[in-house]
Coordinates of C-alpha atoms and ligand atoms in Angstrom, one line a residue:
M1 CA -16.6 49.9 -106.0
N2 CA -14.1 52.4 -105.2
D3 CA -10.4 51.6 -106.7
S4 CA -9.0 51.2 -103.2
K5 CA -9.0 47.6 -101.8
F6 CA -8.3 49.2 -98.3
L7 CA -11.4 51.4 -98.4
N8 CA -13.4 48.4 -100.0
A9 CA -12.6 46.4 -96.9
L10 CA -13.7 49.0 -94.5
E11 CA -16.9 48.9 -96.4
L12 CA -16.9 45.1 -96.0
K13 CA -16.8 44.8 -99.7
P14 CA -14.9 41.4 -101.2
N15 CA -11.5 42.0 -102.6
S16 CA -9.4 39.5 -104.8
T17 CA -6.4 39.6 -102.5
P18 CA -6.4 41.3 -99.0
P19 CA -5.2 44.8 -98.9
I20 CA -2.2 45.5 -96.9
W21 CA -0.5 48.0 -94.6
F22 CA 1.2 47.4 -91.3
M23 CA 1.8 49.5 -88.1
R24 CA 5.0 51.7 -88.0
Q25 CA 5.6 50.8 -91.7
A26 CA 7.6 54.1 -91.9
G27 CA 10.2 53.8 -89.3
R28 CA 13.8 52.8 -88.2
Y29 CA 14.1 49.3 -89.7
L30 CA 14.2 50.9 -93.2
P31 CA 17.6 52.1 -94.2
E32 CA 16.1 55.1 -96.3
Y33 CA 14.4 56.3 -92.9
Q34 CA 17.7 56.2 -91.1
E35 CA 19.2 58.2 -94.0
I36 CA 16.9 61.2 -93.2
R37 CA 16.4 60.5 -89.4
K38 CA 20.2 61.0 -89.1
N39 CA 19.9 64.6 -89.6
Y40 CA 17.7 65.3 -86.6
S41 CA 18.9 64.7 -83.1
N42 CA 15.1 65.1 -81.8
F43 CA 12.6 63.2 -83.5
L44 CA 10.0 65.6 -82.8
D45 CA 11.9 68.4 -84.8
M46 CA 11.7 65.7 -87.9
C47 CA 7.9 65.4 -87.1
K48 CA 7.5 69.4 -87.6
E49 CA 8.7 69.4 -91.1
P50 CA 5.7 68.6 -93.2
K51 CA 7.6 67.7 -96.5
T52 CA 9.9 65.5 -94.5
C53 CA 6.9 63.6 -93.2
A54 CA 5.5 63.3 -96.6
K55 CA 8.6 61.8 -98.0
L56 CA 9.0 59.3 -95.0
A57 CA 5.0 58.3 -95.3
L58 CA 6.0 57.5 -99.1
Q59 CA 9.0 55.5 -98.4
P60 CA 7.3 51.9 -97.5
I61 CA 4.6 52.6 -100.1
E62 CA 7.6 52.9 -102.8
R63 CA 9.5 50.1 -101.5
F64 CA 6.4 47.7 -100.9
D65 CA 3.5 48.8 -102.9
L66 CA 1.3 48.8 -100.1
D67 CA -2.6 49.5 -100.0
A68 CA -2.7 52.4 -97.6
S69 CA -0.5 55.0 -96.4
I70 CA -0.4 56.4 -92.6
L71 CA 0.5 59.9 -91.7
F72 CA 4.1 60.2 -90.5
S73 CA 3.6 61.9 -87.0
D74 CA 3.2 60.5 -83.6
I75 CA 0.4 60.1 -81.3
L76 CA 2.1 62.3 -78.5
T77 CA 1.7 65.5 -80.3
I78 CA -1.1 66.2 -78.4
P79 CA 0.4 66.1 -74.9
D80 CA 3.2 68.5 -76.4
A81 CA 0.6 70.8 -77.5
L82 CA -0.6 71.0 -73.9
D83 CA 3.0 72.1 -73.0
L84 CA 4.1 69.1 -71.2
G85 CA 7.4 69.2 -72.9
L86 CA 8.0 66.2 -75.2
A87 CA 11.5 65.2 -76.3
F88 CA 12.7 61.9 -77.9
H89 CA 16.3 61.3 -76.3
E90 CA 18.5 58.9 -78.0
G91 CA 17.8 55.0 -77.2
E92 CA 15.2 56.3 -74.5
G93 CA 11.8 56.9 -76.1
P94 CA 9.5 59.6 -75.3
K95 CA 10.1 61.7 -72.2
F96 CA 8.2 64.8 -70.9
S97 CA 10.0 67.5 -69.1
N98 CA 6.5 68.9 -67.5
P99 CA 4.5 65.5 -66.9
I100 CA 1.2 65.6 -64.8
S101 CA 2.1 64.7 -61.6
K102 CA -0.9 66.3 -59.2
P103 CA -4.5 67.2 -59.8
E104 CA -3.7 70.8 -59.8
D105 CA -1.3 70.3 -63.1
I106 CA -4.5 69.5 -64.7
N107 CA -6.5 72.4 -63.5
T108 CA -3.8 74.7 -64.7
L109 CA -3.1 73.1 -68.0
I110 CA -3.3 75.5 -71.0
S111 CA -6.2 75.0 -73.3
F112 CA -5.7 72.8 -76.4
D113 CA -5.7 75.0 -79.5
E114 CA -5.2 72.5 -82.6
N115 CA -3.7 75.6 -84.4
T116 CA -0.3 74.5 -82.4
L117 CA -0.4 71.3 -84.6
S118 CA -0.5 73.0 -87.9
Y119 CA 2.7 71.0 -88.8
V120 CA 0.7 68.0 -88.5
F121 CA -2.1 69.2 -90.9
N122 CA 0.4 70.5 -93.3
A123 CA 2.1 67.1 -93.5
V124 CA -1.4 65.8 -94.4
E125 CA -1.6 68.0 -97.3
E126 CA 1.9 67.3 -98.2
T127 CA 1.5 63.6 -98.2
K128 CA -1.8 63.9 -100.3
K129 CA 0.1 65.8 -102.8
L130 CA 2.8 62.9 -103.4
L131 CA 0.5 60.1 -103.1
P132 CA -1.1 58.3 -105.8
A133 CA -4.8 59.7 -105.9
D134 CA -6.5 56.3 -105.4
L135 CA -4.0 55.5 -102.5
P136 CA -5.9 56.4 -99.1
L137 CA -4.1 57.9 -96.3
I138 CA -4.9 57.1 -92.6
G139 CA -4.8 59.7 -90.1
F140 CA -4.5 58.8 -86.1
C141 CA -4.4 59.7 -82.6
G142 CA -3.8 58.1 -79.1
S143 CA -6.7 57.2 -77.0
P144 CA -7.3 59.5 -74.3
W145 CA -6.2 56.7 -71.9
T146 CA -2.9 56.1 -73.7
L147 CA -1.9 59.7 -73.9
A148 CA -3.2 60.3 -70.2
A149 CA -0.7 57.3 -69.4
Y150 CA 2.3 58.8 -71.1
S151 CA 1.4 62.3 -69.7
I152 CA 1.5 61.0 -66.0
E153 CA 4.1 58.6 -66.4
G154 CA 6.4 61.5 -68.2
G155 CA 7.2 58.8 -70.9
G156 CA 7.4 55.1 -71.3
S157 CA 7.5 52.6 -68.3
K158 CA 7.5 49.0 -67.3
D159 CA 4.6 49.1 -65.0
F160 CA 3.0 52.5 -65.2
K161 CA 3.3 52.8 -61.4
K162 CA 2.9 56.3 -61.4
T163 CA -0.2 56.5 -63.6
K164 CA -1.8 53.6 -61.5
N165 CA -1.4 55.3 -58.3
F166 CA -2.8 58.7 -59.7
M167 CA -6.0 56.5 -60.9
Q168 CA -6.1 55.4 -57.4
D169 CA -5.5 58.5 -55.6
H170 CA -7.2 61.3 -57.9
P171 CA -9.8 59.3 -60.2
S172 CA -11.9 62.4 -60.6
A173 CA -9.0 64.7 -61.7
L174 CA -7.9 61.7 -64.2
H175 CA -11.5 62.0 -65.6
D176 CA -11.2 65.8 -65.9
F177 CA -7.9 65.2 -68.0
L178 CA -9.6 62.4 -70.0
E179 CA -12.2 64.7 -71.0
I180 CA -9.9 67.4 -72.0
L181 CA -7.9 64.8 -74.1
C182 CA -11.1 63.5 -75.6
D183 CA -12.2 66.9 -76.8
A184 CA -8.5 67.5 -78.1
C185 CA -8.6 64.1 -80.1
Y186 CA -11.7 65.0 -81.7
R187 CA -10.7 68.5 -82.9
Y188 CA -7.3 66.9 -83.8
L189 CA -9.0 64.1 -86.1
R190 CA -11.5 66.4 -87.4
Q191 CA -8.6 68.7 -88.6
Q192 CA -6.7 65.9 -90.2
V193 CA -9.8 64.9 -92.3
L194 CA -10.3 68.6 -93.5
S195 CA -6.5 68.3 -94.5
G196 CA -7.1 65.2 -96.6
V197 CA -7.0 61.9 -94.5
N198 CA -9.4 59.2 -95.7
A199 CA -9.6 56.8 -92.7
L200 CA -8.8 57.3 -89.1
Q201 CA -7.2 54.8 -86.4
I202 CA -7.1 55.3 -82.8
F203 CA -4.4 53.4 -80.9
D204 CA -5.1 52.4 -77.4
S205 CA -1.4 51.2 -76.8
W206 CA -1.8 50.9 -73.1
A207 CA -5.1 49.3 -73.0
D208 CA -3.5 46.4 -71.3
L209 CA -2.9 48.1 -68.0
L210 CA -6.5 48.3 -67.2
S211 CA -8.7 45.7 -65.9
A212 CA -11.9 44.8 -68.0
Q213 CA -14.0 47.3 -65.6
E214 CA -11.4 50.0 -65.7
L215 CA -11.2 49.7 -69.3
E216 CA -14.5 50.5 -70.1
I217 CA -14.6 53.8 -67.5
F218 CA -11.1 55.2 -68.3
S219 CA -10.6 54.1 -72.0
L220 CA -13.6 53.1 -73.9
Q221 CA -16.2 55.5 -72.6
Y222 CA -13.8 58.4 -73.8
T223 CA -13.0 56.8 -77.3
K224 CA -16.6 56.2 -77.6
K225 CA -17.3 60.0 -77.2
I226 CA -14.8 60.7 -79.6
T227 CA -16.2 58.5 -82.3
Q228 CA -19.8 59.7 -81.4
K229 CA -18.6 63.2 -81.9
L230 CA -17.2 62.3 -85.5
K231 CA -20.1 60.5 -86.4
S232 CA -22.5 63.3 -85.6
D233 CA -20.1 66.0 -87.5
P234 CA -21.0 66.3 -91.3
I235 CA -17.2 66.9 -92.1
T236 CA -16.1 63.5 -90.5
K237 CA -19.2 61.4 -90.5
N238 CA -18.3 59.1 -93.4
I239 CA -14.7 58.6 -92.5
P240 CA -14.2 55.0 -91.4
I241 CA -12.9 54.5 -88.0
I242 CA -10.3 51.8 -86.9
L243 CA -9.5 51.1 -83.1
F244 CA -6.6 49.2 -82.0
E245 CA -6.7 47.9 -78.1
K246 CA -3.5 46.3 -77.3
D247 CA -4.3 43.1 -75.7
P248 CA -7.1 43.9 -73.7
R249 CA -8.3 42.3 -70.7
Q250 CA -12.1 42.5 -71.9
K251 CA -12.9 40.2 -74.7
I252 CA -12.7 42.1 -78.1
T253 CA -16.3 41.0 -79.1
D254 CA -17.6 42.7 -76.3
L255 CA -15.8 46.0 -76.8
I256 CA -16.7 46.4 -80.5
F257 CA -19.4 49.3 -80.9
D258 CA -21.4 50.8 -83.5
D259 CA -19.2 53.7 -84.7
L260 CA -16.3 51.7 -85.7
S261 CA -15.7 50.2 -89.2
C262 CA -12.8 48.1 -88.3
I263 CA -11.0 46.7 -85.3
S264 CA -7.2 46.2 -85.4
L265 CA -6.2 42.8 -83.7
H266 CA -3.4 42.5 -81.5
W267 CA -1.2 39.5 -82.2
K268 CA -2.4 37.6 -79.0
N269 CA -6.0 37.9 -80.1
D270 CA -7.6 34.8 -81.7
I271 CA -8.5 36.0 -85.0
E272 CA -10.3 32.6 -86.1
A273 CA -12.8 32.8 -82.8
I274 CA -13.3 36.6 -83.3
S275 CA -14.0 36.5 -87.1
R276 CA -16.3 33.7 -86.4
S277 CA -18.4 35.6 -83.8
V278 CA -18.4 38.9 -85.4
K279 CA -19.9 37.5 -88.7
N280 CA -18.8 40.0 -91.1
N281 CA -20.4 43.0 -89.1
I282 CA -17.2 44.7 -89.0
A283 CA -13.9 44.8 -90.8
I284 CA -11.0 43.0 -89.3
Q285 CA -7.2 44.1 -89.4
G286 CA -4.0 42.8 -88.1
N287 CA -2.8 40.1 -85.8
L288 CA 0.3 38.8 -87.4
N289 CA 2.8 38.6 -84.4
P290 CA 5.7 41.2 -85.7
M291 CA 8.3 38.8 -84.1
I292 CA 7.6 36.1 -87.0
L293 CA 9.5 38.8 -89.0
S294 CA 12.8 37.5 -87.5
E295 CA 11.9 34.0 -88.5
S296 CA 12.9 32.2 -91.6
D297 CA 10.9 32.7 -94.8
E298 CA 9.4 29.4 -94.3
I299 CA 7.8 30.3 -91.1
I300 CA 6.7 33.6 -92.3
Y301 CA 4.8 31.9 -95.3
Q302 CA 3.4 29.4 -92.8
E303 CA 2.0 32.2 -90.6
V304 CA 0.9 34.5 -93.0
Q305 CA -1.1 31.6 -94.9
R306 CA -2.5 30.6 -91.7
I307 CA -4.0 34.0 -91.1
C308 CA -5.0 34.5 -94.9
S309 CA -6.8 31.1 -95.1
I310 CA -8.8 31.8 -91.8
M311 CA -10.0 35.2 -93.4
F312 CA -10.0 34.1 -97.0
E313 CA -13.9 34.6 -97.2
Y314 CA -14.1 37.4 -94.8
P315 CA -14.9 40.4 -96.8
G316 CA -13.5 43.2 -94.6
F317 CA -10.2 41.7 -94.0
I318 CA -7.2 43.9 -94.0
F319 CA -3.8 42.2 -93.5
N320 CA -1.8 44.0 -91.1
L321 CA 0.6 43.2 -88.0
G322 CA -0.6 42.7 -84.5
H323 CA 1.6 45.7 -83.4
G324 CA 4.3 47.8 -84.8
I325 CA 7.2 46.5 -86.7
T326 CA 10.4 46.6 -84.7
P327 CA 13.7 48.4 -85.6
D328 CA 15.6 45.1 -86.0
I329 CA 13.6 43.6 -88.9
N330 CA 15.3 43.3 -92.3
P331 CA 12.9 44.8 -94.9
Q332 CA 13.7 41.6 -96.9
K333 CA 11.3 39.6 -94.6
V334 CA 8.6 42.3 -95.0
Q335 CA 9.0 41.8 -98.9
T336 CA 8.4 38.0 -98.0
M337 CA 5.3 38.5 -95.8
I338 CA 3.8 40.7 -98.6
K339 CA 4.5 38.3 -101.2
A340 CA 2.9 35.6 -99.2
A341 CA -0.2 37.7 -98.3
R342 CA -0.7 38.4 -101.8
E343 CA -0.3 34.5 -103.0
Ligands
LIG401 O1 4.5 54.4 -90.2 C1 4.1 54.8 -89.1 O2 3.3 54.2 -88.4 C2 4.7 56.1 -88.6 C3 3.7 56.9 -88.0 C4 3.7 56.6 -86.3 C5 4.8 56.9 -85.5 N1 4.4 56.6 -84.2 C6 6.1 57.3 -85.8 C7 7.3 57.0 -84.8 C8 2.7 56.3 -85.6 C9 1.5 56.0 -86.2 C10 3.1 56.1 -84.3 C11 2.1 55.9 -83.1 C12 2.5 55.7 -81.9 N2 3.4 56.3 -81.4 C13 1.9 54.9 -80.8 C14 0.9 53.7 -81.2 C15 1.3 52.6 -81.8 C16 2.0 51.6 -81.3 O3 3.2 51.3 -81.2 O4 1.4 51.2 -80.2 C17 2.8 55.1 -79.7 C18 2.4 54.1 -78.5 C19 3.9 56.0 -80.0 C20 4.5 56.4 -78.9 C21 6.1 56.5 -79.4 N3 6.7 57.2 -80.3 C22 7.1 55.7 -78.6 C23 6.8 54.8 -77.4 C24 8.2 55.8 -79.5 C25 9.6 55.5 -79.0 C26 9.8 54.0 -79.2 C27 9.6 53.6 -80.6 O5 8.8 52.8 -80.8 O6 10.4 54.1 -81.4 C28 7.8 56.9 -80.4 C29 8.7 57.3 -81.5 C30 8.6 56.9 -83.0 N4 7.3 57.4 -83.5 C31 9.4 56.6 -84.1 C32 8.6 56.6 -85.1 C33 9.2 56.1 -86.6 C34 11.0 56.2 -84.0 C35 11.7 57.3 -83.6 C36 13.0 57.5 -84.0 O7 13.3 57.4 -85.0 O8 14.0 57.5 -82.9

């Protein structure tokens, strides 16, 4: 047994209470985050300061005594390193000034150089210096599909129409792009491991744009290539990998594959049915609807206890939300959620 409940769960070893961390645990809902954030007009400038990233990653750990920390950065650093020109404008979310709009843009893309992202690897090192020795740090990247969707769309969008059109009109150029992103993600994660992360999570936040068949061809195929590369590399082969697929059209139980240590469930997934059918072969994380955190303490207790009682005897359970926490949440409600889960 190691001293980390989180790493225990990833190895399917039982814990007395479930390890807890949650998606977007460092962020705008915390006043101490806002205090630092107000000094930067562009969020990305803040991500480029390793010592600041380390401080931000520690904030939720100090406030809530969580069982895992996540690197403070963003999934969109890779397309930014490909010169797509990322900026986060006030109240607008991410925007690329130089998005992929035609196949030629892919052919003329600069090659990915992980040294451009040394600020991220330095942030890993700085964060490890501040964290207690037995508190694991999670590294991450976006799935190639999710990164491609943002890069083609030029930012967030309701319907991702440009991306869908590009997929229809230029499937082979899209595959070339996914291949480039796949190689970049692998090198990016490998370097995060060399810098000190203890586990990896891949976010497929736009899985829900794809049909079951498209998900396999445009997303999972490339994510599997990343995990295969990580598992056949002596540097990264023992690092547990967690996959988050946001509300996919494919059944979760059908998309799980061997290289994964853990599947992170969206709040729309049925944790009871899934945990019954995967039978302790993979760790399970997540599933609490983040919207519950705007409800009364009673409702938070009920919902947390519903999930915890379903997962009570499941050795590899990690308590987490079913998607990122939203900026409107009162940190006091998070405290209630954690207390409920530890009881
Ligand atoms: O504790 C943590 O999780 C912090 C590290 C982290 C951030 N982004 C910081 C961030 C992580 C793991 C991410 C992942 C990320 N980024 C995802 C995957 C997870 C998911 O939510 O599906 C995605 C899709 C992004 C892209 C992104 N970054 C968007 C769409 C936005 C704007 C909208 C939003 O949620 O704020 C960001 C900005 C961002 N990334 C912020 C933070 C703390 C807020 C920036 C600000 O303060 O203005």
